[in-house]
XYZ file of C-alpha atoms in Angstrom:
714
model
C 0.000 0.000 0.000
C 2.866 2.379 0.721
C 4.835 3.772 -2.219
C 7.630 1.436 -3.280
C 11.198 2.351 -2.354
C 13.564 3.428 -5.055
C 15.696 0.709 -6.687
C 18.469 -0.630 -4.509
C 21.632 -0.444 -6.700
C 23.921 2.262 -5.280
C 24.489 5.443 -7.199
C 27.460 7.793 -6.864
C 27.196 10.619 -4.369
C 25.656 13.631 -6.130
C 27.914 16.537 -6.937
C 25.616 19.546 -6.417
C 25.576 21.951 -9.319
C 23.932 25.291 -9.656
C 22.462 26.956 -6.608
C 20.706 24.858 -3.932
C 20.430 27.959 -1.751
C 17.933 30.846 -1.778
C 17.570 32.699 -5.085
C 20.529 34.646 -6.442
C 18.494 37.637 -7.549
C 17.813 40.744 -5.506
C 14.492 40.648 -3.674
C 11.942 43.453 -3.491
C 10.902 44.044 0.125
C 7.734 46.109 0.590
C 7.345 48.155 3.785
C 4.899 50.845 4.846
C 6.312 54.324 5.408
C 5.232 56.943 7.950
C 2.768 58.411 5.458
C 1.185 55.026 4.831
C 2.621 54.649 1.339
C 4.594 51.516 0.451
C 8.357 51.789 0.496
C 10.301 49.330 -1.642
C 13.790 48.439 -0.486
C 16.312 46.244 -2.222
C 17.622 43.316 -0.174
C 21.092 42.077 -1.006
C 21.389 38.447 -2.113
C 23.198 35.945 0.120
C 26.957 36.202 -0.264
C 28.721 33.272 -1.923
C 31.368 31.479 0.127
C 33.746 28.612 -0.520
C 33.810 26.229 2.434
C 36.132 23.313 3.136
C 34.880 20.635 5.533
C 37.373 18.413 7.348
C 36.727 15.193 9.268
C 39.402 15.123 11.972
C 37.952 12.104 13.803
C 40.735 9.634 14.348
C 39.039 6.445 13.171
C 35.458 7.224 12.095
C 33.983 8.135 8.741
C 31.187 10.712 8.591
C 28.562 11.688 6.035
C 28.292 15.336 4.971
C 24.916 16.939 4.192
C 23.495 20.337 3.361
C 21.002 20.955 6.186
C 18.888 23.878 5.028
C 19.397 27.585 5.535
C 19.243 29.591 8.755
C 15.933 31.379 9.206
C 13.915 28.988 7.016
C 11.473 26.245 8.129
C 13.815 23.511 6.904
C 16.823 24.767 8.893
C 18.821 21.760 10.224
C 16.787 19.242 8.179
C 18.963 17.160 5.846
C 18.448 18.283 2.261
C 21.375 17.206 0.056
C 23.984 14.472 0.332
C 27.614 15.439 -0.267
C 28.981 11.954 0.344
C 31.193 10.347 2.998
C 34.433 11.719 4.429
C 36.852 9.207 5.884
C 39.193 10.026 8.790
C 41.181 13.075 7.713
C 38.962 13.530 4.645
C 38.266 16.984 3.169
C 35.608 18.341 0.824
C 35.284 21.850 -0.605
C 31.896 23.173 -1.735
C 30.659 26.435 -3.206
C 27.702 27.634 -1.164
C 26.222 30.753 0.455
C 26.437 32.515 3.772
C 23.774 31.256 6.193
C 23.584 27.744 4.761
C 23.875 24.945 7.326
C 25.905 21.765 6.887
C 25.827 18.690 9.100
C 28.086 15.720 9.704
C 26.308 12.482 10.668
C 27.506 9.014 11.536
C 27.472 6.604 8.619
C 25.029 4.250 10.339
C 22.101 6.661 10.353
C 21.226 10.322 10.760
C 22.683 10.816 14.246
C 24.447 14.190 14.327
C 28.185 14.482 14.878
C 28.475 18.200 14.183
C 26.786 21.210 12.580
C 28.025 24.432 11.009
C 26.373 27.586 9.654
C 28.529 29.165 6.953
C 29.963 32.592 7.738
C 31.536 35.227 5.525
C 35.303 35.262 5.903
C 35.580 31.710 7.247
C 36.861 29.014 4.916
C 37.431 25.852 6.993
C 35.005 23.895 9.189
C 36.498 21.014 11.170
C 34.596 18.137 12.781
C 36.455 17.431 16.030
C 36.253 14.652 18.588
C 35.017 17.166 21.171
C 32.166 18.339 18.942
C 31.156 14.779 18.042
C 31.170 13.828 21.725
C 28.762 16.650 22.566
C 26.347 15.671 19.794
C 26.554 11.981 20.690
C 25.524 12.836 24.236
C 21.879 12.179 23.362
C 18.805 14.274 22.777
C 18.445 17.624 24.535
C 16.265 17.687 27.677
C 12.672 18.805 27.500
C 12.269 22.551 27.415
C 11.091 24.155 30.640
C 8.374 25.984 28.723
C 7.324 22.936 26.691
C 6.264 19.451 27.726
C 7.854 19.786 31.191
C 5.597 22.752 31.950
C 2.637 20.829 30.558
C 3.395 17.862 32.829
C 3.689 20.092 35.896
C 0.391 21.774 35.066
C -1.305 18.400 34.578
C -0.285 17.290 38.068
C -1.853 20.445 39.490
C -5.027 19.895 37.450
C -5.367 16.289 38.609
C -5.287 17.440 42.236
C -8.191 19.863 41.750
C -10.920 17.287 41.296
C -9.304 14.853 43.720
C -9.613 17.545 46.413
C -13.206 18.237 45.365
C -14.246 14.590 45.002
C -17.586 14.889 46.868
C -19.087 17.443 44.480
C -21.298 16.400 41.570
C -20.076 16.285 37.989
C -21.221 19.822 37.227
C -19.305 21.274 40.174
C -16.236 19.155 39.403
C -16.308 20.415 35.814
C -16.574 24.061 36.932
C -13.781 23.663 39.493
C -11.506 22.145 36.885
C -12.292 24.424 33.933
C -11.953 27.591 36.017
C -8.272 26.813 36.645
C -5.931 28.136 33.923
C -4.742 25.414 31.562
C -7.027 22.697 32.990
C -9.893 20.793 31.384
C -12.511 18.311 32.588
C -12.713 14.873 30.967
C -16.294 13.636 30.664
C -15.036 10.177 29.721
C -12.882 9.866 32.858
C -14.743 12.118 35.315
C -11.388 13.719 36.150
C -9.382 16.903 35.657
C -6.326 17.019 33.386
C -4.311 19.578 31.493
C -6.611 20.992 28.810
C -6.939 19.039 25.556
C -8.470 20.392 22.321
C -10.934 17.505 21.895
C -10.953 15.419 25.068
C -11.704 17.987 27.790
C -14.250 20.675 28.645
C -12.073 23.776 28.897
C -14.416 26.609 29.965
C -16.908 27.148 32.772
C -19.447 28.238 30.156
C -19.287 24.831 28.480
C -19.662 23.117 31.873
C -22.870 25.105 32.395
C -24.086 24.246 28.903
C -23.557 20.530 29.534
C -25.328 20.590 32.892
C -28.183 22.598 31.375
C -28.735 20.222 28.484
C -32.174 19.426 29.866
C -34.026 17.354 32.433
C -33.879 13.609 31.869
C -37.619 13.434 31.161
C -37.689 16.482 28.900
C -37.084 14.218 25.894
C -37.865 10.659 24.938
C -35.074 8.177 24.250
C -35.485 8.843 20.535
C -35.450 12.578 21.222
C -32.089 12.375 22.994
C -30.701 10.140 20.246
C -31.937 12.517 17.538
C -30.286 15.519 19.193
C -27.015 13.616 19.603
C -27.068 12.624 15.921
C -27.722 16.217 14.836
C -24.761 17.428 16.898
C -22.512 14.694 15.500
C -23.384 15.488 11.900
C -23.887 19.243 11.894
C -22.298 20.562 15.099
C -19.248 22.795 14.867
C -15.988 21.427 16.245
C -15.112 19.190 19.206
C -17.462 21.052 21.559
C -20.437 19.649 19.636
C -19.050 16.124 20.051
C -18.800 16.576 23.823
C -22.391 17.832 23.941
C -23.474 14.836 21.831
C -21.840 12.558 24.408
C -23.894 14.213 27.157
C -27.099 13.660 25.161
C -26.232 9.988 24.709
C -25.657 9.691 28.461
C -29.171 11.039 28.948
C -30.539 8.572 26.375
C -28.899 5.655 28.186
C -30.298 6.775 31.546
C -33.769 7.089 29.997
C -33.771 3.727 28.202
C -32.333 1.951 31.248
C -35.145 3.296 33.440
C -37.723 2.225 30.869
C -36.256 -1.290 30.737
C -35.843 -1.557 34.521
C -36.656 -4.737 36.402
C -35.942 -8.374 35.652
C -38.925 -8.970 33.385
C -37.943 -6.604 30.575
C -38.260 -7.991 27.080
C -35.573 -9.047 24.634
C -36.556 -6.014 22.542
C -35.821 -3.715 25.491
C -32.472 -5.445 26.037
C -31.511 -4.746 22.455
C -32.658 -1.127 22.832
C -30.350 -0.697 25.838
C -27.515 -2.387 23.928
C -28.030 -0.079 20.952
C -27.836 3.088 23.051
C -24.850 1.778 25.001
C -23.055 0.987 21.723
C -23.702 4.549 20.499
C -22.385 5.965 23.777
C -19.208 3.864 23.617
C -18.645 4.901 20.006
C -18.953 8.567 20.989
C -16.787 8.100 24.073
C -13.868 7.191 21.820
C -14.159 10.643 20.232
C -13.656 12.476 23.537
C -10.863 10.302 24.942
C -7.206 11.262 24.954
C -3.704 10.576 26.242
C -3.391 13.402 28.744
C 0.075 13.285 30.298
C 3.058 11.039 31.032
C 1.331 9.379 33.991
C -1.712 8.586 31.857
C 0.560 7.288 29.088
C 2.425 4.999 31.488
C -0.860 3.690 32.905
C -2.268 2.940 29.434
C 0.934 1.137 28.431
C 0.909 -0.930 31.619
C -2.744 -1.940 31.223
C -2.373 -3.034 27.606
C 0.906 -4.998 27.508
C 0.808 -8.554 26.212
C 1.959 -10.718 29.151
C 4.007 -13.130 27.036
C 5.670 -10.322 25.078
C 6.497 -8.601 28.380
C 8.254 -11.777 29.540
C 10.550 -11.628 26.507
C 10.926 -7.830 26.417
C 10.142 -6.487 29.908
C 11.844 -3.110 29.469
C 10.722 -1.663 26.151
C 11.461 2.096 26.198
C 8.493 4.404 25.643
C 8.535 6.607 22.554
C 8.739 10.193 23.878
C 5.681 12.460 23.739
C 6.864 16.033 23.109
C 5.897 19.433 21.794
C 6.567 20.123 18.118
C 9.583 22.273 18.972
C 11.108 19.551 21.159
C 10.204 16.759 18.727
C 11.997 18.418 15.832
C 15.366 17.137 17.067
C 14.054 13.562 16.835
C 12.571 14.073 13.378
C 15.755 15.522 11.863
C 17.635 12.476 13.202
C 15.054 10.030 11.820
C 13.847 8.796 15.244
C 10.207 7.993 16.185
C 8.471 10.601 18.332
C 4.916 11.672 19.208
C 4.053 15.337 18.654
C 1.335 16.362 21.106
C 0.607 19.946 20.023
C 0.608 19.872 16.217
C -3.040 20.966 16.182
C -3.152 23.248 19.208
C -3.967 26.127 16.889
C -7.175 24.385 15.846
C -8.209 20.755 15.432
C -10.907 19.278 13.202
C -11.933 15.773 14.045
C -12.132 14.221 10.897
C -1.496 -2.728 6.460
C 1.024 -1.558 4.692
C 4.105 -3.430 3.712
C 7.016 -3.071 1.338
C 5.479 -3.774 -2.061
C 8.594 -5.365 -3.559
C 7.960 -8.852 -4.866
C 10.218 -11.507 -6.244
C 7.888 -11.686 -9.241
C 8.110 -15.455 -9.385
C 4.370 -16.167 -9.679
C 3.035 -17.819 -6.492
C 6.274 -19.367 -5.155
C 4.689 -19.843 -1.685
C 1.305 -21.162 -0.531
C -0.934 -18.674 1.263
C -4.239 -19.305 3.035
C -5.570 -16.017 4.466
C -8.130 -16.147 7.255
C -9.357 -12.565 6.896
C -11.873 -11.577 4.221
C -11.121 -8.537 2.069
C -14.348 -6.780 1.068
C -15.076 -3.783 -1.136
C -17.990 -1.879 0.385
C -19.530 1.564 0.602
C -18.681 3.683 3.618
C -22.299 3.541 4.780
C -22.279 -0.236 4.470
C -19.118 -0.446 6.570
C -20.611 1.788 9.285
C -23.813 -0.279 9.423
C -21.806 -3.507 9.720
C -19.650 -2.125 12.542
C -22.576 -0.743 14.512
C -24.549 -3.951 14.089
C -21.605 -5.998 15.350
C -21.156 -3.705 18.365
C -24.850 -3.927 19.301
C -24.685 -7.723 19.047
C -21.588 -7.854 21.254
C -23.129 -5.648 23.968
C -26.432 -7.547 23.857
C -24.514 -10.808 24.271
C -25.352 -12.253 20.871
C -23.092 -13.049 17.983
C -25.570 -12.131 15.289
C -26.956 -15.639 14.942
C -24.675 -17.969 13.025
C -21.190 -16.681 13.819
C -19.417 -18.622 16.560
C -17.059 -15.773 17.394
C -17.196 -12.018 17.240
C -16.072 -10.584 13.910
C -14.050 -7.368 13.756
C -14.319 -4.871 10.905
C -11.466 -2.624 9.775
C -11.597 -0.046 6.993
C -8.488 1.195 5.217
C -8.667 3.305 2.092
C -6.276 5.587 0.202
C -7.719 9.121 0.416
C -4.873 11.165 -1.096
C -2.955 10.325 -4.258
C 0.737 10.668 -5.052
C 0.269 14.283 -6.140
C -1.283 15.224 -2.791
C -4.845 15.514 -4.138
C -7.840 14.091 -2.267
C -9.066 10.938 -4.012
C -11.068 7.817 -3.113
C -10.913 4.548 -5.058
C -8.994 6.349 -7.772
C -11.787 8.893 -8.293
C -12.889 12.208 -6.842
C -13.261 12.571 -3.077
C -16.325 13.871 -1.186
C -16.156 17.580 -0.398
C -16.017 17.022 3.380
C -13.019 14.730 2.977
C -11.282 17.301 0.779
C -11.970 19.964 3.405
C -10.605 17.782 6.217
C -7.395 17.033 4.318
C -6.987 20.698 3.387
C -7.362 21.648 7.066
C -4.950 18.945 8.275
C -1.978 19.159 5.915
C -0.890 22.739 6.817
C -0.324 21.606 10.413
C 1.743 18.631 9.217
C 4.033 20.390 6.744
C 6.220 22.030 9.444
C 6.824 18.548 10.899
C 7.315 16.895 7.520
C 9.800 19.548 6.398
C 12.106 18.408 9.215
C 12.223 14.838 7.869
C 15.506 13.901 6.206
C 15.268 14.671 2.456
C 11.558 15.494 2.570
C 10.134 16.040 -0.901
C 6.358 16.198 -0.460
C 3.412 14.546 1.253
C 2.329 11.780 -1.072
C -0.458 9.296 -0.405
C -2.634 9.259 2.683
C -4.785 6.458 4.034
C -7.692 6.505 6.477
C -8.001 3.704 9.061
C -11.247 3.126 11.008
C -11.890 0.046 13.108
C -13.353 -1.526 16.205
C -11.657 -2.062 19.512
C -9.700 -5.311 19.419
C -8.335 -4.888 15.888
C -4.592 -5.544 15.443
C -2.537 -4.605 12.371
C 0.366 -7.101 12.630
C 3.959 -5.939 12.746
C 5.419 -4.743 9.429
C 7.414 -1.847 7.999
C 6.810 0.779 5.314
C 9.361 1.998 2.798
C 8.681 5.724 3.318
C 8.501 8.175 6.220
C 5.078 8.356 7.828
C 3.131 10.912 9.895
C 0.354 8.997 11.681
C -2.461 11.327 12.806
C -5.020 10.137 15.366
C -8.516 11.524 14.799
C -10.296 9.743 17.649
C -9.742 6.831 19.993
C -6.412 5.577 21.361
C -4.029 3.139 19.719
C -1.116 1.216 21.114
C 1.942 0.746 18.902
C 4.943 -1.559 19.270
C 7.865 -0.185 17.262
C 11.141 -1.830 16.255
C 14.353 -0.343 14.898
C 14.975 -0.688 11.140
C 16.787 -3.685 9.729
C 16.610 -6.541 12.269
C 15.556 -8.956 9.529
C 17.034 -11.817 11.521
C 15.526 -10.802 14.863
C 12.105 -10.049 13.324
C 12.059 -12.984 10.846
C 10.790 -11.099 7.805
C 8.745 -13.067 5.282
C 10.631 -13.752 2.018
C 10.118 -11.472 -0.982
C 7.900 -13.776 -3.003
C 5.475 -14.196 -0.105
C 2.336 -11.982 -0.033
C 3.276 -10.894 3.503
C 6.736 -9.601 2.546
C 7.568 -6.619 4.718
C 5.832 -8.291 7.675
C 7.250 -10.343 10.527
C 6.532 -14.030 11.053
C 6.561 -13.442 14.829
C 3.227 -13.110 16.632
C 3.925 -10.257 19.066
C 0.886 -11.183 21.148
C 2.344 -14.615 21.885
C 5.965 -14.826 20.661
C 7.300 -18.358 20.212
C 11.018 -18.336 21.031
C 11.228 -22.005 20.139
C 10.456 -21.162 16.512
C 11.973 -17.648 16.527
C 14.813 -17.597 19.096
C 16.530 -14.463 17.728
C 13.408 -12.407 18.497
C 14.654 -12.210 22.087
C 17.364 -9.827 20.786
C 14.957 -7.509 18.934
C 15.141 -3.811 19.838
C 11.567 -2.659 20.491
C 9.782 0.431 21.830
C 6.153 1.128 22.766
C 3.738 4.054 22.722
C 0.049 4.995 22.998
C -1.318 7.745 20.739
C -4.636 9.544 21.138
C -6.743 12.226 19.409
C -4.649 15.099 18.089
C -1.361 13.190 18.461
C 0.969 12.807 15.482
C 3.380 9.868 15.518
C 6.436 10.240 13.292
C 7.408 6.794 11.970
C 10.598 6.859 9.891
C 10.902 4.569 6.887
C 11.675 0.892 7.548
C 10.905 1.044 11.277
C 8.813 -1.985 12.264
C 5.416 -1.184 13.790
C 2.325 -3.005 15.016
C -0.830 -0.989 15.737
C -3.370 -2.319 18.239
C -6.726 -1.074 19.536
C -7.058 -2.470 23.062
C -9.111 0.430 24.453
C -11.871 1.381 21.982
C -12.614 1.888 18.306
C -10.399 4.390 16.521
C -9.983 6.499 13.406
C -6.657 7.705 12.036
C -5.126 9.100 8.864
C -1.511 8.487 7.975
C 0.473 10.578 5.514
C 3.392 9.037 3.663
C 5.974 11.221 1.980
C 8.422 10.944 -0.887
C 12.059 11.953 -0.697
C 13.591 14.713 -2.733
C 16.031 13.696 -5.459
C 18.966 15.187 -3.533
C 19.146 12.474 -0.881
C 21.137 9.251 -0.881
C 19.523 5.867 -1.225
C 18.382 4.785 2.216
C 20.871 1.929 2.502
C 23.762 4.336 1.836
C 22.891 6.376 4.923
C 21.627 3.540 7.149
C 23.938 0.632 7.886
C 20.959 -1.294 9.285
C 19.114 -1.176 5.955
C 21.913 -3.000 4.173
C 20.399 -6.172 5.621
C 17.476 -5.600 3.251
C 19.890 -5.515 0.327
C 21.415 -8.813 1.415
C 18.093 -10.646 1.873
C 16.738 -9.281 -1.415
C 19.895 -10.231 -3.311
C 19.926 -13.790 -1.946
C 16.320 -14.572 -2.785
C 16.384 -12.800 -6.149
C 19.379 -14.909 -7.197
C 17.332 -18.109 -6.751
C 14.197 -16.627 -8.339
C 16.156 -15.711 -11.458
C 17.445 -19.275 -11.611
C 14.317 -21.280 -10.733
C 11.283 -18.995 -11.145
C 8.258 -20.016 -9.067
C 10.073 -23.135 -7.829
C 12.329 -20.852 -5.761
C 10.160 -21.079 -2.642
C 10.059 -24.876 -2.740
C 13.847 -25.176 -3.167
C 14.643 -22.597 -0.483
C 12.284 -24.413 1.888
C 14.075 -27.700 1.251
C 17.493 -26.089 1.789
C 16.365 -24.468 5.054
C 14.699 -27.557 6.545
C 16.903 -30.309 5.191
C 16.032 -33.740 3.872
C 13.162 -34.199 6.308
C 11.086 -31.352 4.894
C 7.776 -32.127 3.239
C 8.959 -30.947 -0.165
C 12.579 -32.095 -0.167
C 11.643 -35.179 -2.186
C 10.323 -32.885 -4.946
C 13.609 -30.972 -5.251
C 16.225 -32.366 -7.578
C 19.867 -32.380 -6.573
C 20.649 -30.205 -9.594
C 18.171 -27.543 -8.430
C 19.495 -27.683 -4.869
C 23.145 -27.397 -5.984
C 22.325 -24.585 -8.403
C 20.488 -22.668 -5.675
C 23.393 -23.093 -3.229
C 25.891 -21.753 -5.761
C 23.612 -18.819 -6.634
C 23.148 -17.951 -2.956
C 26.866 -17.997 -2.175
C 27.673 -15.919 -5.265
C 25.010 -13.366 -4.300
C 26.367 -13.201 -0.738
C 29.906 -12.537 -1.990
C 28.689 -9.858 -4.392
C 26.770 -8.134 -1.600
C 29.864 -8.208 0.641
C 31.926 -6.551 -2.081
C 29.324 -3.815 -2.627
C 28.688 -3.227 1.092
C 32.395 -2.892 1.848
C 32.556 0.059 -0.585
C 29.688 1.924 1.100
C 30.424 4.445 3.877
C 30.686 2.555 7.145
C 30.628 -0.845 5.454
C 28.786 -3.501 7.448
C 29.808 -5.965 10.200
C 28.995 -8.915 7.908
C 31.350 -7.992 5.066
C 34.068 -10.171 6.626
C 31.784 -13.111 7.488
C 31.926 -16.486 5.771
C 29.478 -16.292 2.805
C 28.242 -19.797 3.642
C 27.320 -18.548 7.125
C 25.391 -15.616 5.618
C 23.397 -18.038 3.466
C 22.764 -20.408 6.374
C 21.528 -17.582 8.625
C 19.296 -16.211 5.866
C 17.664 -19.588 5.238
C 17.211 -20.258 8.947
C 15.645 -16.906 9.812
C 13.617 -16.233 6.680
C 12.440 -19.649 5.503
C 12.661 -22.248 8.252
C 9.351 -21.288 9.879
C 7.434 -20.456 6.671
C 4.512 -22.874 6.376
C 4.710 -24.655 3.007
C 2.400 -27.511 3.986
C -0.803 -26.608 2.143
C -2.833 -29.477 0.725
C -2.630 -29.714 -3.044
C -0.205 -26.822 -3.400
C 2.593 -26.783 -5.942
C 4.652 -23.909 -7.405
C 2.443 -21.541 -9.381
C -0.786 -22.617 -7.638
C -2.920 -19.603 -6.716
C -3.510 -18.783 -3.090
C -6.308 -20.710 -1.425
C -9.219 -18.750 0.063
C -10.835 -21.789 1.685
C -9.895 -20.675 5.210
C -11.067 -17.077 4.777
C -13.759 -15.891 7.185
C -17.198 -16.630 5.683
C -19.244 -13.666 4.565
C -21.208 -12.543 7.666
C -24.952 -13.057 7.609
C -25.709 -9.321 7.746
C -23.758 -8.789 4.506
C -25.020 -11.703 2.421
C -28.074 -9.916 1.046
C -26.069 -7.119 -0.565
C -22.674 -8.716 -1.220
C -21.486 -11.217 -3.799
C -18.331 -13.191 -4.448
C -15.756 -11.330 -6.538
C -14.258 -12.688 -9.725
C -10.831 -14.308 -9.951
C -9.143 -11.156 -11.227
C -10.505 -8.930 -8.471
C -8.174 -7.996 -5.583
C -11.206 -8.421 -3.281
C -12.951 -11.589 -2.110
C -16.435 -10.017 -1.950
C -18.088 -6.990 -3.565
C -20.912 -5.196 -1.730
C -23.453 -2.719 -3.093
């Protein structure tokens, strides 16, 4: 689903020509004089300078980049690659005063030093002292940023705790009257104010308490008012008022269905209102502060994963100003205030394929359906009512979960749905969202433009299994809270990536909910992090970082924005030592695919599992020997290429046979090839896919063989 990465073969470091700096020409600057008439002044162009950069580190190479221009939004963000400098290396460039240049380590984008060019200075030297200061880690939180927000949140929490005996209306007024505090209807507690999740003024507290006497409306009357607010109300305040109306509706319907002799119809009525209330609750929830974040992480950890990885660091939650340092270095971070100026609530894997034509069996258990948005909403709400009422909808033995994902912005940044025009409200939402994201995106290394966006809406309980994308990603939460488990890039051995010809390439074979170290022992060495994101949060996910999104709390909606790199950057594997593992795995499998076509999966399986494998008897000795020779040759070629890249790679000196053995063991040994009747080239079996639910059968039909979907609904 994400845009494909650029081809892997290395290219020479670009030699910048022309002027990558601000325009050469004089600029007209209009000012207003004392008499009110415009005064036009001429501003001098930036002065050209010739700068020589020197790497004086005793034993370390460093990459040199242009990092924007002082006073511009992209200042300090990597923009152009000038290649590696070995110990003692020098490079002279023609540039302009005010331009910034950065040295980074050759294993990633970690800074070793920065310089802003000055008139009259010719030489800029990267020293051990400078590199030591930059390697010291990320700067501390700013006293006026997230630290101040955390301190204020602690004060806000204490307000309602001290006033615990008052009713909700009084608690809301006490909280909202304190500067910077807001009352959470969903939690019945006071936190630091949040643009969507808290009541932030005394006037709104009064409006909520004055919504009307319980008996002033019927159940349908309360539901109708809530629906009108949801559809036509202005901003988050209307959503909070809708939640209050749904609370009234639940109180009313519960009273009407009171007693033990209420009918099944009344039970379903209560379940329907409760489902509507829970759906709306997700839209006024949030992740309020560090204590709340830690509590949510603790309550949602998978016990068996915690046994293997008990100390996963939390991804930091910071202000945009503080987070910028993480973004320019290509590190995950959550930005908590990207939309503080105004907030509208409005499976993706590497698409490379070996191209061998069904070299692996695949029996999906999920059902991929094309439906209308209204049809999806009806299916979700029906399933939620059934779950609350205690029924499974009749025939289904287990609860089904629905998850919508749809591209809503094309490569050019235009709103689009299913390849066609987008509804006006969607266009408006995207137009209102992207301006708040561009300042963050412009700090990404080699940012070119936002390109492709996808909306994700699903029920609580949905899990998008661990995978990586090939482009940088800004993940924007609209409502609800998601948990994410994030892994550093590379780690193909520790994460046991599916092979290229498999439909799940770019995903891990490890089940993070219940990791099996017997089958995947190297997973114990994986480097993982964790985070919870809520409404208004923006998670920056750099390219190739592993991530699994989960919804353990409630239903959610999110939009993620991928981006494309500018043409001035290096290929990812040239800057990231960790990504050279991808090159190795791709080269090994591609060598066998070129030799054996769709029989590659069968032969690689036999080589990985030995003579006892189910398919070893179907593999000739000639095919096995040919594959071994191709694998070793590909490993040696990769070692030669990797040794010429800046920083090389720890495996360039390893025995090529060991590289092949490790690749087969980690990538193929646990791949299930035992599908009845399968042989190379056989299409994937859909026999195990979830049957079409009863509520969809009247308006859905089976799709044809050439359709990417299993069912088509009208």
